[in-house]
Coordinates of C-alpha atoms in Angstrom, one line a residue:
M1 CA -61.9 -27.1 104.1
R2 CA -64.7 -27.3 101.3
I3 CA -66.3 -30.3 103.1
F4 CA -65.8 -28.0 106.2
R5 CA -68.0 -25.5 104.9
I6 CA -70.0 -27.9 103.1
V7 CA -70.9 -29.6 106.5
L8 CA -71.1 -26.5 108.3
I9 CA -73.8 -25.0 105.9
I10 CA -76.1 -28.3 106.0
I11 CA -75.7 -27.5 110.3
L12 CA -77.3 -24.4 109.5
F13 CA -79.6 -24.9 107.2
G14 CA -80.6 -27.8 109.5
Q15 CA -81.2 -24.7 112.2
G16 CA -83.2 -23.2 110.1
L17 CA -85.4 -25.9 110.1
R18 CA -86.1 -26.1 112.9
V19 CA -87.7 -23.2 113.1
F20 CA -90.6 -23.8 111.9
P21 CA -92.1 -27.1 114.2
Q22 CA -94.7 -29.8 113.5
G23 CA -97.7 -27.5 112.6
S24 CA -99.2 -24.1 112.7
P25 CA -97.1 -21.5 114.8
G26 CA -99.9 -20.2 117.4
P27 CA -101.8 -16.6 117.3
E28 CA -99.7 -15.2 119.2
A29 CA -97.0 -14.7 116.3
N30 CA -97.1 -12.0 113.8
K31 CA -96.8 -11.8 110.1
Q32 CA -93.4 -9.7 111.1
D33 CA -92.3 -12.3 112.6
I34 CA -93.0 -15.1 110.2
G35 CA -92.1 -13.2 107.5
F36 CA -88.6 -12.3 109.2
E37 CA -88.0 -16.5 109.5
V38 CA -89.0 -17.0 105.5
L39 CA -86.3 -14.9 104.7
K40 CA -84.1 -15.9 107.0
N41 CA -84.8 -19.5 105.8
L42 CA -84.5 -18.7 102.6
D43 CA -81.5 -16.9 102.5
I44 CA -79.6 -20.0 104.1
Y45 CA -81.3 -22.6 101.5
S46 CA -79.8 -19.8 98.8
N47 CA -76.2 -19.6 100.0
L48 CA -76.6 -23.4 101.2
I49 CA -77.3 -24.5 96.9
K50 CA -74.4 -22.0 95.9
E51 CA -72.1 -23.6 98.0
L52 CA -73.2 -26.9 97.0
A53 CA -72.5 -25.5 93.0
T54 CA -69.2 -24.0 93.3
D55 CA -67.8 -27.4 96.3
Y56 CA -69.5 -30.3 96.0
V57 CA -67.0 -32.8 94.8
D58 CA -69.6 -33.5 91.7
V59 CA -71.1 -31.6 89.0
I60 CA -75.1 -30.4 90.8
N61 CA -77.6 -29.3 88.5
P62 CA -79.1 -26.3 91.0
G63 CA -82.6 -26.5 89.2
Q64 CA -83.4 -29.9 89.0
L65 CA -82.4 -30.1 93.6
N66 CA -84.4 -27.3 94.1
Q67 CA -87.3 -29.1 91.8
T68 CA -85.8 -31.9 94.5
G69 CA -86.1 -29.5 97.5
I70 CA -89.2 -28.1 96.6
D71 CA -91.1 -31.9 96.4
A72 CA -89.8 -32.7 99.8
M73 CA -91.2 -29.5 101.4
L74 CA -94.8 -29.9 100.0
E75 CA -94.9 -33.9 100.7
S76 CA -94.4 -33.2 104.6
L77 CA -97.5 -31.5 104.6
D78 CA -99.2 -34.2 102.9
P79 CA -100.0 -36.3 99.7
Y80 CA -101.8 -33.3 97.5
T81 CA -99.8 -30.3 97.8
N82 CA -98.1 -30.0 94.8
F83 CA -96.0 -27.8 92.7
I84 CA -96.5 -27.2 88.9
P85 CA -92.9 -25.5 87.7
E86 CA -93.6 -22.8 85.1
N87 CA -93.2 -24.5 81.5
Q88 CA -95.8 -26.8 83.3
V89 CA -98.7 -24.8 84.2
E90 CA -100.0 -24.0 80.1
D91 CA -100.7 -28.1 80.4
Y92 CA -102.2 -27.9 83.4
R93 CA -104.7 -26.0 82.7
F94 CA -105.8 -28.0 79.8
I95 CA -105.8 -30.7 81.2
T96 CA -107.4 -29.9 84.5
T97 CA -110.6 -26.8 82.9
G98 CA -110.0 -28.0 79.1
Q99 CA -109.0 -23.9 78.7
Y100 CA -106.5 -23.6 76.1
G101 CA -104.1 -20.8 75.4
G102 CA -103.3 -21.0 72.1
I103 CA -104.5 -21.4 69.0
G104 CA -106.4 -24.8 70.4
A105 CA -105.5 -26.7 67.6
L106 CA -102.9 -30.1 67.1
I107 CA -99.7 -29.2 64.6
H108 CA -97.0 -30.7 63.5
Q109 CA -94.5 -29.5 60.5
Q110 CA -94.7 -31.3 57.6
G111 CA -91.2 -29.9 56.0
K112 CA -91.9 -26.4 55.4
Y113 CA -94.7 -25.9 56.7
V114 CA -96.9 -26.0 59.7
V115 CA -99.6 -27.7 59.4
I116 CA -103.3 -28.1 61.4
S117 CA -103.5 -31.8 62.5
E118 CA -106.6 -30.8 64.3
P119 CA -108.8 -28.3 65.8
Y120 CA -110.1 -28.6 68.7
E121 CA -113.9 -28.0 69.0
G122 CA -115.0 -24.6 70.2
S123 CA -111.4 -23.6 69.9
P124 CA -109.8 -20.2 68.1
A125 CA -108.9 -22.5 65.5
E126 CA -112.0 -24.4 64.4
K127 CA -114.2 -20.6 65.4
S128 CA -111.7 -19.2 62.4
G129 CA -111.7 -22.1 59.8
L130 CA -108.8 -24.1 59.9
K131 CA -109.6 -28.0 59.3
A132 CA -107.2 -30.4 59.7
G133 CA -104.1 -31.2 57.0
D134 CA -104.4 -26.8 56.3
K135 CA -101.1 -25.7 55.9
T136 CA -99.5 -22.2 57.2
E137 CA -97.2 -20.0 55.3
D138 CA -96.8 -16.8 57.1
Q139 CA -98.4 -15.1 59.9
D140 CA -98.6 -11.3 59.9
V141 CA -95.2 -10.0 59.4
L142 CA -93.1 -13.8 61.2
N143 CA -92.2 -16.2 58.7
V144 CA -92.6 -19.5 60.1
Y145 CA -90.2 -21.4 57.7
E146 CA -87.2 -23.0 58.8
S147 CA -84.0 -20.8 58.6

């Protein structure tokens, strides 16, 4: 019964994928039709992942499976379009623009202290006078000691 449900969902998912043939929709396609098709396919995709998570013979990682699906979808468009997960956006922004959202310093832990390894040039850390080797103990009321 499990195999039948998974096969049925995969078939339905494949049918949903045929809604978007190669190329973009013609000018006669309106936004409501496209929105409906996107929602329909997202529902199919969501149900497929739920069924796999509950009925697949091995334990799956839904997050990893979803990332694989996103990567495959974007790869089918062109080799340059990529998805950057939320937890990597800050790193990507720093690499591509040099802008950093934190205090602007490389830090490490030394015993019970957080130590400034290197303040970035022009960063808030450098502008406030932090130097390599400075140790922090408290920030406002938040204790940075390990508990």
